[in-house]
PDB file of C-alpha atoms and ligand atoms in Angstrom:
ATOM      1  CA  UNK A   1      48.914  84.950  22.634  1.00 41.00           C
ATOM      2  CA  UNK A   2      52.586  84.941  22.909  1.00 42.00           C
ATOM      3  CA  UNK A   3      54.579  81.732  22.597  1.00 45.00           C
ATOM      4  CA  UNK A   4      58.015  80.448  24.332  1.00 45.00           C
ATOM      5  CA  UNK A   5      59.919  82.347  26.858  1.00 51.00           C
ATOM      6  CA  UNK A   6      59.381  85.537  25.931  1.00 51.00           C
ATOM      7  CA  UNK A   7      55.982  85.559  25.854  1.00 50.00           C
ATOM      8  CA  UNK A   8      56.140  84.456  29.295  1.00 53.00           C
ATOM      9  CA  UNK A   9      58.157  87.436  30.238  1.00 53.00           C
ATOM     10  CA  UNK A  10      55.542  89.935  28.536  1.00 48.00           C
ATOM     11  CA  UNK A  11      52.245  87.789  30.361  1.00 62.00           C
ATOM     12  CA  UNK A  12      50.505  90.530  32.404  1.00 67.00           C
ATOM     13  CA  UNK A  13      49.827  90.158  36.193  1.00 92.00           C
ATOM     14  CA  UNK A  14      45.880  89.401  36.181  1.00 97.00           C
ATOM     15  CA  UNK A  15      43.585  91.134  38.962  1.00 98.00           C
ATOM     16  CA  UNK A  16      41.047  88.445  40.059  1.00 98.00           C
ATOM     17  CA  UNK A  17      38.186  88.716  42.447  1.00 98.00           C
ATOM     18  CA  UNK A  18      36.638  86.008  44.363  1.00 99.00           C
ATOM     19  CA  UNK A  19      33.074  85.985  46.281  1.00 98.00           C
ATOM     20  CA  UNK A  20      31.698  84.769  49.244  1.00 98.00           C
ATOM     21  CA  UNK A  21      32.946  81.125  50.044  1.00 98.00           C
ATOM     22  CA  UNK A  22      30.744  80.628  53.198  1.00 98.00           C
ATOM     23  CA  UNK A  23      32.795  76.961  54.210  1.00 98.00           C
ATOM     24  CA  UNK A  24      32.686  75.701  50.681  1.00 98.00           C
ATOM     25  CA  UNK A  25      36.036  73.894  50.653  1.00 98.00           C
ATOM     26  CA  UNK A  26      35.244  72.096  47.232  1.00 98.00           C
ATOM     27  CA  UNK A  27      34.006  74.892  45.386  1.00 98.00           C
ATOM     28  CA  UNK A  28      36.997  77.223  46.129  1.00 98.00           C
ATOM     29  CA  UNK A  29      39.405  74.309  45.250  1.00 98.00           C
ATOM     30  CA  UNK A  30      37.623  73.931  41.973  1.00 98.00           C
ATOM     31  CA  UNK A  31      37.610  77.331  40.924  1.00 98.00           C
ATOM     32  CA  UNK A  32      41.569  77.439  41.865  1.00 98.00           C
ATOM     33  CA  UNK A  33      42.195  74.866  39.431  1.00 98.00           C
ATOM     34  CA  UNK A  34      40.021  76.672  36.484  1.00 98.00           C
ATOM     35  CA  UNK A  35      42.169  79.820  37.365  1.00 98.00           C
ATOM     36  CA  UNK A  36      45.349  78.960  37.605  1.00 97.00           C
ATOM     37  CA  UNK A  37      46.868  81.517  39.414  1.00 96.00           C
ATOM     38  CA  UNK A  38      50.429  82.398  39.369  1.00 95.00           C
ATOM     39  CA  UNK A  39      52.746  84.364  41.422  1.00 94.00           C
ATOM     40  CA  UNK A  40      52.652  87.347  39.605  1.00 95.00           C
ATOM     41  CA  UNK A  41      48.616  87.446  39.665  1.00 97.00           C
ATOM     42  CA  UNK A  42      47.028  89.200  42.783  1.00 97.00           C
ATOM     43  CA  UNK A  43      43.889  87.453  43.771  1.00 98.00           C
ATOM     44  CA  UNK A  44      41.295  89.332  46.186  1.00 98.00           C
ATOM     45  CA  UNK A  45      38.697  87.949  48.069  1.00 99.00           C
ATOM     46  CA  UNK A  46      36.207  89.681  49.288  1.00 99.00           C
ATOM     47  CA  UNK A  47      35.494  87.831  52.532  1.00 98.00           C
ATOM     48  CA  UNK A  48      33.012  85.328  54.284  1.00 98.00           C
ATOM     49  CA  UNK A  49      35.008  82.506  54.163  1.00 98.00           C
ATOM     50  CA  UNK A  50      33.136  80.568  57.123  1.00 98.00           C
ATOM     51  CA  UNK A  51      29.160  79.678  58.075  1.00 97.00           C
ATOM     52  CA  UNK A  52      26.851  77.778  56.353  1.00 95.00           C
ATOM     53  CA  UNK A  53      28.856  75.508  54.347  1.00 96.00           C
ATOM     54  CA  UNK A  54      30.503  72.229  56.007  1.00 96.00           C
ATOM     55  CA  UNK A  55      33.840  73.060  56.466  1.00 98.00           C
ATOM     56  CA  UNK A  56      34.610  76.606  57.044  1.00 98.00           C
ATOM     57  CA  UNK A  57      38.063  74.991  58.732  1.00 98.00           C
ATOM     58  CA  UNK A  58      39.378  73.930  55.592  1.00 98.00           C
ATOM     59  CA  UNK A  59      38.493  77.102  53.620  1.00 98.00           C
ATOM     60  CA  UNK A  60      41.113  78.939  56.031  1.00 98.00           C
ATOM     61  CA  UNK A  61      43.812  76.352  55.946  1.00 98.00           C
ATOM     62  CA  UNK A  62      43.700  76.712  52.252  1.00 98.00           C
ATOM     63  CA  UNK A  63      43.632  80.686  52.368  1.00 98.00           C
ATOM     64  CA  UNK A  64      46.388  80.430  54.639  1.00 98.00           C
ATOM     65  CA  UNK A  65      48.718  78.102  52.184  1.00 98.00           C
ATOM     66  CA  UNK A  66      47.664  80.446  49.158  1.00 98.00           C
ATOM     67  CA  UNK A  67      48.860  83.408  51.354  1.00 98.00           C
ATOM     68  CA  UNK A  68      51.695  81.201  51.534  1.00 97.00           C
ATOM     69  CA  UNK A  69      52.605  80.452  47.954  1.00 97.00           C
ATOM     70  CA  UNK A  70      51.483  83.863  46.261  1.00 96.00           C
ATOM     71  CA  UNK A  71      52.052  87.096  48.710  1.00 95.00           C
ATOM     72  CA  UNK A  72      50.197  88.853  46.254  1.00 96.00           C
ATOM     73  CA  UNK A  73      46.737  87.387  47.673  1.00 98.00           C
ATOM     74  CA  UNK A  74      44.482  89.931  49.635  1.00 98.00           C
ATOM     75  CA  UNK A  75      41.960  88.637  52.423  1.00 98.00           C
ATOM     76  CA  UNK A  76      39.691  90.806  53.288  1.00 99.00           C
ATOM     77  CA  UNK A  77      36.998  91.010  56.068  1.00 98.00           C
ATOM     78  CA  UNK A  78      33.630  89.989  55.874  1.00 98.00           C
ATOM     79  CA  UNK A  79      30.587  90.406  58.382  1.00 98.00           C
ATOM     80  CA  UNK A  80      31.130  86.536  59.030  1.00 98.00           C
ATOM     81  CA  UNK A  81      34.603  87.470  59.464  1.00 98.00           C
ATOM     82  CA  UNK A  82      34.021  90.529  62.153  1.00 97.00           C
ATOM     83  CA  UNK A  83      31.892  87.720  64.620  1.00 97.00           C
ATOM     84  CA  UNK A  84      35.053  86.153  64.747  1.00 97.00           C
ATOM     85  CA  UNK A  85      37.472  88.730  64.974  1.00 97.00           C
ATOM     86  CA  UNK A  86      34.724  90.395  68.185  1.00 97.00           C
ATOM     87  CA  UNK A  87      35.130  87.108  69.903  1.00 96.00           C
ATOM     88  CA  UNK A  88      38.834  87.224  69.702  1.00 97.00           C
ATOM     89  CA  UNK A  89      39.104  90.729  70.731  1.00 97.00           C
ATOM     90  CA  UNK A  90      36.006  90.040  73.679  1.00 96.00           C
ATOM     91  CA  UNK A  91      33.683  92.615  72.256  1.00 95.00           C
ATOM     92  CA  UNK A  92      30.524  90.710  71.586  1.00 95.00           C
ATOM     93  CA  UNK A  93      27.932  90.802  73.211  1.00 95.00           C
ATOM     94  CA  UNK A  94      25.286  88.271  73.917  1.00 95.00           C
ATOM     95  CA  UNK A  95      22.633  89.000  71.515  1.00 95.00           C
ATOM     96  CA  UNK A  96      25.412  88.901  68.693  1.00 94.00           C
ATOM     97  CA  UNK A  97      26.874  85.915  69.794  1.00 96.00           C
ATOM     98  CA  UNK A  98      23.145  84.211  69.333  1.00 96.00           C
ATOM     99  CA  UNK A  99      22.958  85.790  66.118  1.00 95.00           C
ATOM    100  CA  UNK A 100      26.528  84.568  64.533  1.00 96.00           C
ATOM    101  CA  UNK A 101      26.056  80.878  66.189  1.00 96.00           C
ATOM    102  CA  UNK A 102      22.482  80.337  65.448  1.00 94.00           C
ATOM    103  CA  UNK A 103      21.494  82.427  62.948  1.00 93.00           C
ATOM    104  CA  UNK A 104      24.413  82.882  60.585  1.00 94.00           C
ATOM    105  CA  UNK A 105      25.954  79.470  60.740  1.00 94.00           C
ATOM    106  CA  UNK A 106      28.788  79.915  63.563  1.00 96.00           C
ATOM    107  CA  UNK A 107      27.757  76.704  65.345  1.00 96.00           C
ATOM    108  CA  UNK A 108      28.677  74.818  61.945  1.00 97.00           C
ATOM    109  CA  UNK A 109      32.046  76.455  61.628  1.00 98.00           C
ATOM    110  CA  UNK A 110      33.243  75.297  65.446  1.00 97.00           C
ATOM    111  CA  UNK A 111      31.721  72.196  64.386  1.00 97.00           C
ATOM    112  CA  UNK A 112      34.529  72.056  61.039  1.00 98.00           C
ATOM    113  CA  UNK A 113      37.140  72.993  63.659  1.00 98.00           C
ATOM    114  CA  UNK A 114      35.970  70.307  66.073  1.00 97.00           C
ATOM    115  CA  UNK A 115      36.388  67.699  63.780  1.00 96.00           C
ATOM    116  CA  UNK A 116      39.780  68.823  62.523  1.00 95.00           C
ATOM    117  CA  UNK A 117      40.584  68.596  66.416  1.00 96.00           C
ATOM    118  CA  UNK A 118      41.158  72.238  66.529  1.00 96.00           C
ATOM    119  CA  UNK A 119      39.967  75.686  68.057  1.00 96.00           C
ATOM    120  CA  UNK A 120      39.534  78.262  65.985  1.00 96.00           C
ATOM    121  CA  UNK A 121      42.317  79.874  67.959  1.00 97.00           C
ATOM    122  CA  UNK A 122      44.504  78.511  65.694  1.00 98.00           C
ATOM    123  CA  UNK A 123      43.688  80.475  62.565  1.00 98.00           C
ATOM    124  CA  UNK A 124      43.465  83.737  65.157  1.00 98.00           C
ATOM    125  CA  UNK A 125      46.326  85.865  63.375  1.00 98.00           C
ATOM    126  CA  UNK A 126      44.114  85.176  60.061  1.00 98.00           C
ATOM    127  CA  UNK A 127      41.142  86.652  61.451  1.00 98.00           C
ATOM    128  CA  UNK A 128      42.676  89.514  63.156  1.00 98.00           C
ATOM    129  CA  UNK A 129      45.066  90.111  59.983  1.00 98.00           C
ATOM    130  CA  UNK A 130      42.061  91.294  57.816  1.00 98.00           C
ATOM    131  CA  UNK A 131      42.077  94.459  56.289  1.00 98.00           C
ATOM    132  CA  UNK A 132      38.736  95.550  55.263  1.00 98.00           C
ATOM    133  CA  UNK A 133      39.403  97.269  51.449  1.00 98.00           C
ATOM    134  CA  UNK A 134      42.289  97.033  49.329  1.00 98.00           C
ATOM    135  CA  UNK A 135      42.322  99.401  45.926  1.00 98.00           C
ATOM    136  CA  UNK A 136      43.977 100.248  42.483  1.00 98.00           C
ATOM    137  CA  UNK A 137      43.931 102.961  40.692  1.00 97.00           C
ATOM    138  CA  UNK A 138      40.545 102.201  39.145  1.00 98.00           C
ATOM    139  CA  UNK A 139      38.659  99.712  41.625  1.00 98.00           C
ATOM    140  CA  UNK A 140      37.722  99.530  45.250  1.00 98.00           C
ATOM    141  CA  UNK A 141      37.197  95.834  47.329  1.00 98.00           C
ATOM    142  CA  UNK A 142      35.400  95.186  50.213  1.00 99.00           C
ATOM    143  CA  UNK A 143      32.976  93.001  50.885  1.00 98.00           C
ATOM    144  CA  UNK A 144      29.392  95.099  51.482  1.00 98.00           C
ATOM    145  CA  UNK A 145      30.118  98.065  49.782  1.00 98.00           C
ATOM    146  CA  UNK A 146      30.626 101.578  50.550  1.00 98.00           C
ATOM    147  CA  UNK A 147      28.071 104.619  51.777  1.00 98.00           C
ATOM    148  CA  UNK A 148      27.248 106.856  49.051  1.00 98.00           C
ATOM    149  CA  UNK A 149      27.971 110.535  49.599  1.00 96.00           C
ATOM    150  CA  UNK A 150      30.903 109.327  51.606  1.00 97.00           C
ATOM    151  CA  UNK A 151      34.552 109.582  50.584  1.00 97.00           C
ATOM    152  CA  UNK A 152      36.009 106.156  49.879  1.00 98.00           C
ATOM    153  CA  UNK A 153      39.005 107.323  52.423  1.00 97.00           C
ATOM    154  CA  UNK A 154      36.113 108.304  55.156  1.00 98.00           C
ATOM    155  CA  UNK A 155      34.238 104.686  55.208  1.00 98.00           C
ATOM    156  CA  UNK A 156      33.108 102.930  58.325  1.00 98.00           C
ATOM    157  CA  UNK A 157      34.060  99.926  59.188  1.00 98.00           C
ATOM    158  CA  UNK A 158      30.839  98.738  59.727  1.00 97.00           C
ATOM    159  CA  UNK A 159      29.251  99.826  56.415  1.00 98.00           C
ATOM    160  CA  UNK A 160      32.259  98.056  54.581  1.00 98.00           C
ATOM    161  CA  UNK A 161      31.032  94.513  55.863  1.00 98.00           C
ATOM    162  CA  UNK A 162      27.172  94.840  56.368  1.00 98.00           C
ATOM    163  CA  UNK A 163      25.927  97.664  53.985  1.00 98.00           C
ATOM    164  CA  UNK A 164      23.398  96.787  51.789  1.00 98.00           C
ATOM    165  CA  UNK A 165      20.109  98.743  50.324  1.00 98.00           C
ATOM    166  CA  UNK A 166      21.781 102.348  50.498  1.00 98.00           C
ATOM    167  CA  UNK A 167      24.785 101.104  48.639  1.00 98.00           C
ATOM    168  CA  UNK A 168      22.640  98.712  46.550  1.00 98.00           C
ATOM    169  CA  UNK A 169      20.316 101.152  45.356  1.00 97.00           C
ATOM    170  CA  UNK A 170      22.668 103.779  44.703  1.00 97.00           C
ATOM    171  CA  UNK A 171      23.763 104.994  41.127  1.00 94.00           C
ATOM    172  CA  UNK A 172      26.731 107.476  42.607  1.00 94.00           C
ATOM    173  CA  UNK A 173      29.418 107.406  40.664  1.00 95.00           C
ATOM    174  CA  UNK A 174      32.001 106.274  43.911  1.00 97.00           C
ATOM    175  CA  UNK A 175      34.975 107.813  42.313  1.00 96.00           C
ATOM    176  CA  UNK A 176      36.116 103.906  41.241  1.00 98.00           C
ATOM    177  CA  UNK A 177      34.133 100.778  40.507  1.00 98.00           C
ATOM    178  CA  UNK A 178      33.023  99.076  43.909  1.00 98.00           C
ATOM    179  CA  UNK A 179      33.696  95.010  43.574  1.00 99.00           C
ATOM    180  CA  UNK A 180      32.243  93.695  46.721  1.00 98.00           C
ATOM    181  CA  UNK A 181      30.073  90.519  47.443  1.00 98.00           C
ATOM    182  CA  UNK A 182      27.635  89.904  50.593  1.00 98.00           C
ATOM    183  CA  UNK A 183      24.473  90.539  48.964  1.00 98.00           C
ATOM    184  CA  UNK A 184      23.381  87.724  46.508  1.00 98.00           C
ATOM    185  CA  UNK A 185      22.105  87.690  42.792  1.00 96.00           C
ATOM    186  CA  UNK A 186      21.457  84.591  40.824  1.00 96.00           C
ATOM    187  CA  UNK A 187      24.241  86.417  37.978  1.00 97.00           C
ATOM    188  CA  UNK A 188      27.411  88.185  39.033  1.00 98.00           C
ATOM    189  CA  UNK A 189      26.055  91.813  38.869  1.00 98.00           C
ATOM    190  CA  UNK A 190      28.376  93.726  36.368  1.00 98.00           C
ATOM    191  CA  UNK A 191      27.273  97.591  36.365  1.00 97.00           C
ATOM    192  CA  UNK A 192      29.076 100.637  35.567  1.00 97.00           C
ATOM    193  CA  UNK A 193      29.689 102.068  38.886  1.00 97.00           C
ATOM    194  CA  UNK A 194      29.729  98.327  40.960  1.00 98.00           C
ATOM    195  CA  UNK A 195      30.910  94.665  40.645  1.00 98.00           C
ATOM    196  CA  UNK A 196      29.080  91.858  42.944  1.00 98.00           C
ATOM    197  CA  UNK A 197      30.323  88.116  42.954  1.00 98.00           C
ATOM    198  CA  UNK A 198      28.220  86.789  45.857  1.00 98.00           C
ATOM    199  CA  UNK A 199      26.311  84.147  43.862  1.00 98.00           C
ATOM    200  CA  UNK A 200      25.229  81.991  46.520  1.00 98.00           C
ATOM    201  CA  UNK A 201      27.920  79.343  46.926  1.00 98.00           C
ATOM    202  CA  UNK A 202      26.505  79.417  50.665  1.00 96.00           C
ATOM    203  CA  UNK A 203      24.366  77.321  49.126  1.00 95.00           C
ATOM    204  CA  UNK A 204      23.543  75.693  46.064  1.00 95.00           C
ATOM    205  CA  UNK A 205      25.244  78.477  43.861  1.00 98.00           C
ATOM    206  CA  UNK A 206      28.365  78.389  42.294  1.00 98.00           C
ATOM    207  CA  UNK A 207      31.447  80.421  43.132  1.00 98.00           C
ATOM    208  CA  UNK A 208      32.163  83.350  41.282  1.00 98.00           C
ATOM    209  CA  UNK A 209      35.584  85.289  40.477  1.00 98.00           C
ATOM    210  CA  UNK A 210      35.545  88.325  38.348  1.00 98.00           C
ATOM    211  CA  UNK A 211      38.880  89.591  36.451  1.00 98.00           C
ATOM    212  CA  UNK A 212      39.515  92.683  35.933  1.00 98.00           C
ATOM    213  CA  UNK A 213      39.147  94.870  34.383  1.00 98.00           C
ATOM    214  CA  UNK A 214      38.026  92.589  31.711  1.00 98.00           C
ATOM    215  CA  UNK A 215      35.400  91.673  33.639  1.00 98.00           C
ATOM    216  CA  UNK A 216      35.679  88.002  32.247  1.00 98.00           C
ATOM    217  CA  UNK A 217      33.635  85.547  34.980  1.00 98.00           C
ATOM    218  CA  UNK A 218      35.112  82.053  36.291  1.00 98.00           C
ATOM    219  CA  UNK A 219      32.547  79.820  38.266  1.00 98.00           C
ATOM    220  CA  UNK A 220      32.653  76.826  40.194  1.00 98.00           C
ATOM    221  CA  UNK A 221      29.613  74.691  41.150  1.00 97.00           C
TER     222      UNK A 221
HETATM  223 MN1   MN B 301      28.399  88.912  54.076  1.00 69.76          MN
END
């Protein structure tokens, strides 16, 4: 390691990836102390920020102010994400609305806003500012994964945030590594061709970020 001021100059920008955060305020706090990040570093996460945890609220408002202090962080769009973003736009329908508010955990994330005193309104440029894959040279984030057979330029929305057993299951070589999150494994899943930080922090996981391409792993409990 380089010492003094010119070793600062020569410090290389880092490439970190972060999982699914699912409302777990502590946990992505924690993990944001263990890395450190500066402004030259470019931190991605790969979406779900809301549901299931307790305060899905304060997950954004901290996304926001990282935005904020580093323009170098990427948000992307999850599936927890695209309920939102329908609602805002006014194309969900019924049986989806059900689905995000029962079934996924929606009901808890009004609920963080609620006590906050806010609508969720008020994090609507967030939502609808989402891309849904950034890439390098050498690495491709989303937060499913991608369709094999299918040109990385030629992905569908909808595969990028809800894809799972055809991507999963796949050993195509995509034409870069994949580093995506949404489908959970006790271990961050570190193959040739893919990269998957969705340890569970939804629940009693930790939260995983991957550097790369070291691959070196930061958690937070
Ligand atoms: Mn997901």
């Amino acid at each position: 390691m380089c010492q003094g001021t010119r070793g600062e100059l020569m410090k290389q920008r880092r490439l970190i990836a972060i999982g699914d955060i699912h409302g777990h305020h502590d946990k992505l706090v924690g993990l944001l102390e263990q890395i450190a990040p500066t402004p030259e570093d470019r931190l991605v996460f790969l979406g779900d920020y809301i549901d299931r945890g307790p305060d899905s609220f304060l997950v954004v408002e901290e996304l926001i102010k990282l935005k904020g202090r580093f323009p170098n962080t990427v948000t992307l769009r999850g599936n927890h994400e695209d309920y939102v973003v329908a609602v805002f736009l006014g194309n969900i329908n019924d049986y989806e609305r059900k689905l995000w508010l029962r079934d996924n955990g929606g009901n808890l994330t009004i609920a963080s806003y609620k006590e906050e005193g806010h609508f969720m309104a008020v994090h609507k440029d967030f939502y609808l500012g989402l891309p849904l894959f950034f890439e390098t040279d050498d690495f491709f984030f989303c937060h499913a994964g991608v369709r094999p057979g299918t040109p990385l330029s030629a992905q569908r929305p909808e595969d990028l945030v809800n894809i799972r057993d055809e991507f999963l299951f796949s050993n195509l070589d995509f034409g870069k590594v994949i580093v995506h999150g949404h489908s959970i494994s006790f271990e961050p899943a570190l193959l040739p061709h893919r990269i998957c930080v969705d340890t569970g922090a939804s629940g009693h996981g930790p939260l995983t970020a991957v550097e790369l391409p070291s691959r070196r792993i930061w958690q937070q409990l």
